[in-house]
Backbone as numpy.savetxt, mean C-alpha at the origin, in Angstrom:
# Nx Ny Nz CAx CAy CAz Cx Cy Cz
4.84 -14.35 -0.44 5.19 -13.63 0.76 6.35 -14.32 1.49
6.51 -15.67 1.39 7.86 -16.56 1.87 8.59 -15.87 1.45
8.80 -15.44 -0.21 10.71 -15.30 -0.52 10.57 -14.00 0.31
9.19 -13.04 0.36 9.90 -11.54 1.10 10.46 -11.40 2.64
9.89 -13.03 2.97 10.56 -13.17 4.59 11.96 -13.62 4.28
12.17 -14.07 3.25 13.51 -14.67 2.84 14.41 -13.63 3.24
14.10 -12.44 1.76 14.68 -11.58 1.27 14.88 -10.57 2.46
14.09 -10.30 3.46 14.09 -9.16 4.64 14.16 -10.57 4.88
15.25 -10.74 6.21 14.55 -11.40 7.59 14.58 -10.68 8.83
14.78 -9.42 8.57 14.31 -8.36 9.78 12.58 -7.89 9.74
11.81 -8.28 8.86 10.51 -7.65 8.96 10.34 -8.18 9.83
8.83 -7.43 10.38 8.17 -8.31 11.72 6.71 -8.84 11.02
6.62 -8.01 10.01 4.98 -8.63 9.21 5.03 -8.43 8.05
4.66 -9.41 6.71 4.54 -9.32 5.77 2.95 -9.33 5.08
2.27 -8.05 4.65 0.88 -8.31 4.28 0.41 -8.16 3.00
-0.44 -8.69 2.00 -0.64 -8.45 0.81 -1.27 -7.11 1.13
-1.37 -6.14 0.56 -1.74 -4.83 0.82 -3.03 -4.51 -0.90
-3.48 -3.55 -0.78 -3.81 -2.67 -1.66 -4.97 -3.27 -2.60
-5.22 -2.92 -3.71 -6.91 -3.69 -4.82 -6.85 -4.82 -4.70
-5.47 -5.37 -5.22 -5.60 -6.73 -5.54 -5.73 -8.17 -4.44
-5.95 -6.91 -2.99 -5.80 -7.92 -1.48 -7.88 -7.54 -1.24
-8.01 -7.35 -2.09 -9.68 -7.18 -2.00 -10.54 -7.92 -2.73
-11.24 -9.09 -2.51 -11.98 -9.44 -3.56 -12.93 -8.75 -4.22
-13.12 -8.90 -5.57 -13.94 -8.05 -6.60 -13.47 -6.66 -6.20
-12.73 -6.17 -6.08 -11.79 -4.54 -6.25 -11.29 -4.77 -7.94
-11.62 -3.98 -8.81 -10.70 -3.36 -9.70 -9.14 -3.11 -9.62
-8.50 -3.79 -10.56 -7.10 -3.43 -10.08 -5.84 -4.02 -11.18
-4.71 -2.77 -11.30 -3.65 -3.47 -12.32 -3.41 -4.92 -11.84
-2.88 -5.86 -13.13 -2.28 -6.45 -12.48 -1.01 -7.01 -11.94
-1.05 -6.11 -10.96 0.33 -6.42 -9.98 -0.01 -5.80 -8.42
0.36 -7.16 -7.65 0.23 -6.83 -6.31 1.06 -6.46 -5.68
0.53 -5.82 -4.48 1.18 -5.15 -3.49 1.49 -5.44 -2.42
2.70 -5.52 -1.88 3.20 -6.62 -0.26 3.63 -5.10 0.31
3.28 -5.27 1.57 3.55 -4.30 2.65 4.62 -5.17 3.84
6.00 -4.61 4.07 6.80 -5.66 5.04 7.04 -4.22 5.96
6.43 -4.46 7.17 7.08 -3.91 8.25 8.41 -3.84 8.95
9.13 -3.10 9.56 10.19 -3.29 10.03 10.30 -1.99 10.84
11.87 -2.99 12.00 11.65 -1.87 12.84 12.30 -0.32 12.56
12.95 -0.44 11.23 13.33 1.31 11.15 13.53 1.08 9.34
13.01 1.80 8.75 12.84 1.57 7.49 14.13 2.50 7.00
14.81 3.68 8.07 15.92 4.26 7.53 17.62 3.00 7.91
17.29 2.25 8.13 18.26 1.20 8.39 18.06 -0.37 8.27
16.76 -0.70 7.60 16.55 -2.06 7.09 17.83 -1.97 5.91
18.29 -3.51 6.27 19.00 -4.07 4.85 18.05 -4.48 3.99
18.34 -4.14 2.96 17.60 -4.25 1.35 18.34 -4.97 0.59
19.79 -5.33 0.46 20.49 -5.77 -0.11 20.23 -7.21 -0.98
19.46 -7.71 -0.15 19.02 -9.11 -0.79 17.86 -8.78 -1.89
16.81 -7.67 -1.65 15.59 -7.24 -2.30 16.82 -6.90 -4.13
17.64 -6.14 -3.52 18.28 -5.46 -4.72 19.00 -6.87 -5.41
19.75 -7.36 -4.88 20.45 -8.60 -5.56 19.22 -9.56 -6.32
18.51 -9.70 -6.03 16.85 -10.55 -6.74 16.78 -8.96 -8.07
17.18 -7.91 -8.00 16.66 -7.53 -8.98 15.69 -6.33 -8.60
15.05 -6.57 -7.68 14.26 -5.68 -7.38 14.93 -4.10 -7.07
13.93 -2.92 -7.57 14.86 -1.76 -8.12 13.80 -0.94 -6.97
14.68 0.02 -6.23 14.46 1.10 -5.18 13.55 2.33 -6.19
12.75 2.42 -5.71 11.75 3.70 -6.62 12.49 5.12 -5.72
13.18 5.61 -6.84 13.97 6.90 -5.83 12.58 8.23 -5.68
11.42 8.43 -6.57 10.73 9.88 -6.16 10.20 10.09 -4.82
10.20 10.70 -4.27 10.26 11.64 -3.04 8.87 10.66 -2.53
7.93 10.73 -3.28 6.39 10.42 -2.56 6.73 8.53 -2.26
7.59 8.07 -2.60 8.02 6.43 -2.42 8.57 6.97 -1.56
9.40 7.51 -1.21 10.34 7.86 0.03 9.91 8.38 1.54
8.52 9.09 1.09 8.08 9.59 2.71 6.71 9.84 1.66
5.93 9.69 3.03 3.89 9.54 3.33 4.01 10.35 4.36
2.89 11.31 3.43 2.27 12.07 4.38 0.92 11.86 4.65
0.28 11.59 6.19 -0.65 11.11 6.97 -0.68 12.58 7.42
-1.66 13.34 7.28 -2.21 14.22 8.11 -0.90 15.11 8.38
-0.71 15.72 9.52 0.73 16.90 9.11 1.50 15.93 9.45
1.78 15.36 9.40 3.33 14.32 9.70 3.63 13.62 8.38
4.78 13.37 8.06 5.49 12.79 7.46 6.12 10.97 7.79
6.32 10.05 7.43 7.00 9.41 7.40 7.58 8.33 6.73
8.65 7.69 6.97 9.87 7.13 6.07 9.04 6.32 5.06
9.39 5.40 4.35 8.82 4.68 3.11 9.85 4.20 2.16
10.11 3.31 1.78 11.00 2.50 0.44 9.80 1.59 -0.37
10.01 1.93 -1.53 9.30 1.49 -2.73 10.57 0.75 -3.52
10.35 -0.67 -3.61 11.11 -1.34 -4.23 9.88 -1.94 -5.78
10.15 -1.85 -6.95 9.32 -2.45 -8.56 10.15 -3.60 -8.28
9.16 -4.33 -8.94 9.49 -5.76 -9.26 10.92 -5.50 -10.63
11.64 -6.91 -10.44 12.46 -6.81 -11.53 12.12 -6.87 -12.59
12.39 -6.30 -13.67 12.12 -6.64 -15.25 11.74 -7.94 -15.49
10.94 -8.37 -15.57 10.27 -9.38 -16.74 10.07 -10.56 -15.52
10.02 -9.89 -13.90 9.49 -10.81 -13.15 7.81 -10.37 -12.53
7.67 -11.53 -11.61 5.93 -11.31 -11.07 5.66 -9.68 -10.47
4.81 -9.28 -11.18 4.18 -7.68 -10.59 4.34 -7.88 -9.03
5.15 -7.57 -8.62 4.53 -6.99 -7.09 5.40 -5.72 -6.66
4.86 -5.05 -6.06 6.10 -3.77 -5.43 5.64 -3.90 -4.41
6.95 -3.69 -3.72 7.15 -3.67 -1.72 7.56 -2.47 -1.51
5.94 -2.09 -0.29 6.17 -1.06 0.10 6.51 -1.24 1.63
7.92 -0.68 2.37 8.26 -0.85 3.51 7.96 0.10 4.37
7.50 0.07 5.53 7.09 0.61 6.13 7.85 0.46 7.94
7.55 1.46 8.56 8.09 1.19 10.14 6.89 0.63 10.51
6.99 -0.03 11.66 5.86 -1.42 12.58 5.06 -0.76 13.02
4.06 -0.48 13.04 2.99 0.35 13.75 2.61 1.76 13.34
3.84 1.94 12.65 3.53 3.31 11.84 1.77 3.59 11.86
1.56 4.90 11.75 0.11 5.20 11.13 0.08 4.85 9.66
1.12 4.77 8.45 0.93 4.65 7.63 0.74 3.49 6.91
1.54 2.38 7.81 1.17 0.94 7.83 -0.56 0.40 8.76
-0.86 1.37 9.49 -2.29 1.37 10.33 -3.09 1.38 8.63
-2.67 2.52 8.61 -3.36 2.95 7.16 -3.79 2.21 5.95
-2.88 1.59 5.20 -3.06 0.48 4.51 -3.78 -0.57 5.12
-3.35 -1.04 6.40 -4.38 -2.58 6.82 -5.87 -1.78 6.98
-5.95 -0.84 7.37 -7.45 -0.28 7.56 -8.06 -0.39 6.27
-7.67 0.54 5.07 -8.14 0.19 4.35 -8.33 -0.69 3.25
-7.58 -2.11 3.18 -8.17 -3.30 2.72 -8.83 -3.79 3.78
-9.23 -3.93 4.87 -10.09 -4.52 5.63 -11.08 -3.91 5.53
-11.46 -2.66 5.53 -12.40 -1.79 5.66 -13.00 -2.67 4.37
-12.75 -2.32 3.10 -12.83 -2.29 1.85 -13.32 -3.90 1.63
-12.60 -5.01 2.55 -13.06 -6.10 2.06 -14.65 -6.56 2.88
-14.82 -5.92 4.35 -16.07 -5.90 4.96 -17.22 -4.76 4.14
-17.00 -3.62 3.85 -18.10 -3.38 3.47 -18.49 -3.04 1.96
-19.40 -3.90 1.33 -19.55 -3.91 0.09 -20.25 -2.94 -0.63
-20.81 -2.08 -0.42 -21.32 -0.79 -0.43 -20.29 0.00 -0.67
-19.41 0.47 -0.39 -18.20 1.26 -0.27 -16.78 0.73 -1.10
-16.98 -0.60 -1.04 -15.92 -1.33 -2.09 -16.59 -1.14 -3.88
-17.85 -1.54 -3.61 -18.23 -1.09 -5.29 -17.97 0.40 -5.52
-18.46 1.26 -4.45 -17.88 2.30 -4.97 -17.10 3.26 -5.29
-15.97 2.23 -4.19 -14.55 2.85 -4.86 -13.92 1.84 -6.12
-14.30 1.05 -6.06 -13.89 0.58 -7.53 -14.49 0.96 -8.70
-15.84 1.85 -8.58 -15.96 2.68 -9.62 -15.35 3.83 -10.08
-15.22 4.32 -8.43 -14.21 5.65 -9.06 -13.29 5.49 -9.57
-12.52 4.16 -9.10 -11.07 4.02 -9.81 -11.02 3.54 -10.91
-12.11 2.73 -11.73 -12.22 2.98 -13.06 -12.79 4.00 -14.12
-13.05 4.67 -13.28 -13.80 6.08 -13.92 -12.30 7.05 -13.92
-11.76 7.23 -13.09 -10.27 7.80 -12.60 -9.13 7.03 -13.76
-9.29 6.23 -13.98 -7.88 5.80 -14.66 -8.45 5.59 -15.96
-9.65 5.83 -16.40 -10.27 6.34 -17.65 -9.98 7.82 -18.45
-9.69 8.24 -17.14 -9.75 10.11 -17.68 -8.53 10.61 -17.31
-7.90 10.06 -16.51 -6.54 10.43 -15.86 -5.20 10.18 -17.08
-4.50 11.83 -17.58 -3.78 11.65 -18.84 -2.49 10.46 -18.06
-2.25 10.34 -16.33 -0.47 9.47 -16.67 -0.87 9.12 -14.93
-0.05 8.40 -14.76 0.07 7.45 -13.44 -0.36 8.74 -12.35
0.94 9.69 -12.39 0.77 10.82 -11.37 -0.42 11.56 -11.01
-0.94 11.82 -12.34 -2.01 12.54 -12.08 -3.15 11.69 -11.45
-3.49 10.47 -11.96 -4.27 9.32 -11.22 -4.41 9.65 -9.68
-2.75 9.37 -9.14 -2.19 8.97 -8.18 -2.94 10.49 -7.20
-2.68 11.57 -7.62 -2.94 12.71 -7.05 -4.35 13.00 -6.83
-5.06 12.65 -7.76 -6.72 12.90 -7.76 -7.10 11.85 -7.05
-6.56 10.19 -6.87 -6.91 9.75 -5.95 -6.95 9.69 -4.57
-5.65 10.17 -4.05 -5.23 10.70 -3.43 -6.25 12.03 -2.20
-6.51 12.94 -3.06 -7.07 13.32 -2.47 -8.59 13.23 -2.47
-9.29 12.19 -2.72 -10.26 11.57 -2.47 -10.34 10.11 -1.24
-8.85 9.64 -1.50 -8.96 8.74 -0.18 -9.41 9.38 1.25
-9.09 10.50 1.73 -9.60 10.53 3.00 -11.07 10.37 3.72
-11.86 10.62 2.12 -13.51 10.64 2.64 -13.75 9.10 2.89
-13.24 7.90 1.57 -12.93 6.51 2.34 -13.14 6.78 3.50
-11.29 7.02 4.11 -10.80 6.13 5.46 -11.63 7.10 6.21
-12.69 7.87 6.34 -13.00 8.73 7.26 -14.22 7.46 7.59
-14.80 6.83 7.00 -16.38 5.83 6.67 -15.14 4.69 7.55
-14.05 4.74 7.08 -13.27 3.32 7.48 -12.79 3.29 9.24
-12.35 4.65 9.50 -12.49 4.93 11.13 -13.69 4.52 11.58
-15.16 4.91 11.32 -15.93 4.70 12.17 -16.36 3.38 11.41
-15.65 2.46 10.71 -16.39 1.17 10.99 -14.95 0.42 11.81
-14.22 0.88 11.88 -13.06 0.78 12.93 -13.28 0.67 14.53
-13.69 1.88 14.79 -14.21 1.82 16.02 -15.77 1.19 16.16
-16.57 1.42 15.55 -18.04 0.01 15.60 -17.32 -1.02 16.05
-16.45 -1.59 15.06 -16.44 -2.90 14.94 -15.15 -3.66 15.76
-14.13 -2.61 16.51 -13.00 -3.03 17.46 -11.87 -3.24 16.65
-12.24 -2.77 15.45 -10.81 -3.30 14.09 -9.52 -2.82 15.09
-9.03 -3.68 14.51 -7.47 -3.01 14.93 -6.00 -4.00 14.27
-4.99 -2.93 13.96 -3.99 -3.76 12.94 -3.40 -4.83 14.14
């Protein structure tokens, strides 16, 4: 997470994000860093790209949709034949950055709900013919999650 403060030194937060920020979660291996910033349509990247690291151009890396809103997003892959991680950038407070910290926290407090999304997701990437389709069927199963993850949100005073 140092070189990504390196590489951005405009973020305001750098967080391991996603399976592999969960203990005992199922998960490829390659992790996921989430760097905030204050406008993701005008962060410099230039240093991310000079290391190698390659901009994911499809539309769904580019903008998240949260409920009817839309917003910004850059998906940078690790370079060829370096450490798995992809950085997903996000604006500071965004709901979609809310989003992600909710659910690895959610996911790492309650263990009931972590086994059983790590079943689905090996049951899911068992039957699922290619990344997309994965991505889509999971997809629309995350909301029943973060719906269990709001109200242990508000129980418990979570907040990003």
């Amino acid at each position: 997470m140092t070189l990504l403060r390196q590489l951005l030194p405009s973020a305001t937060a750098v967080d391991h994000i996603g399976s592999t920020s969960i203990p005992g979660m199922p998960a490829k291996d390659c992790i996921d860093a989430m760097v905030q910033v204050a406008s993701v349509e005008h962060v410099d990247c230039g240093a991310l790209l000079e290391a190698g690291f390659r901009e994911r151009p499809e539309e769904w890396n580019r903008r998240e949709a949260l409920g009817p809103a839309t917003h910004p997003k850059r998906v940078f892959a690790p370079p060829p034949g370096g450490r798995s991680v992809n950085i997903h950038i996000r604006e500071v407070g965004s709901p979609t950055a809310r989003y992600a910290l909710l659910f690895r926290d959610f996911l790492r407090a309650d263990a009931s709900s972590r086994v059983t999304w790590g079943r689905f997701k090996v049951r899911l990437a068992e039957t699922a013919t290619d990344i997309y389709s994965y991505g889509q069927i999971k997809s629309t199963a995350q909301p029943l999650l973060m719906a269990l993850a709001e109200t242990w949100a508000q129980e418990t005073s979570w907040s990003a």
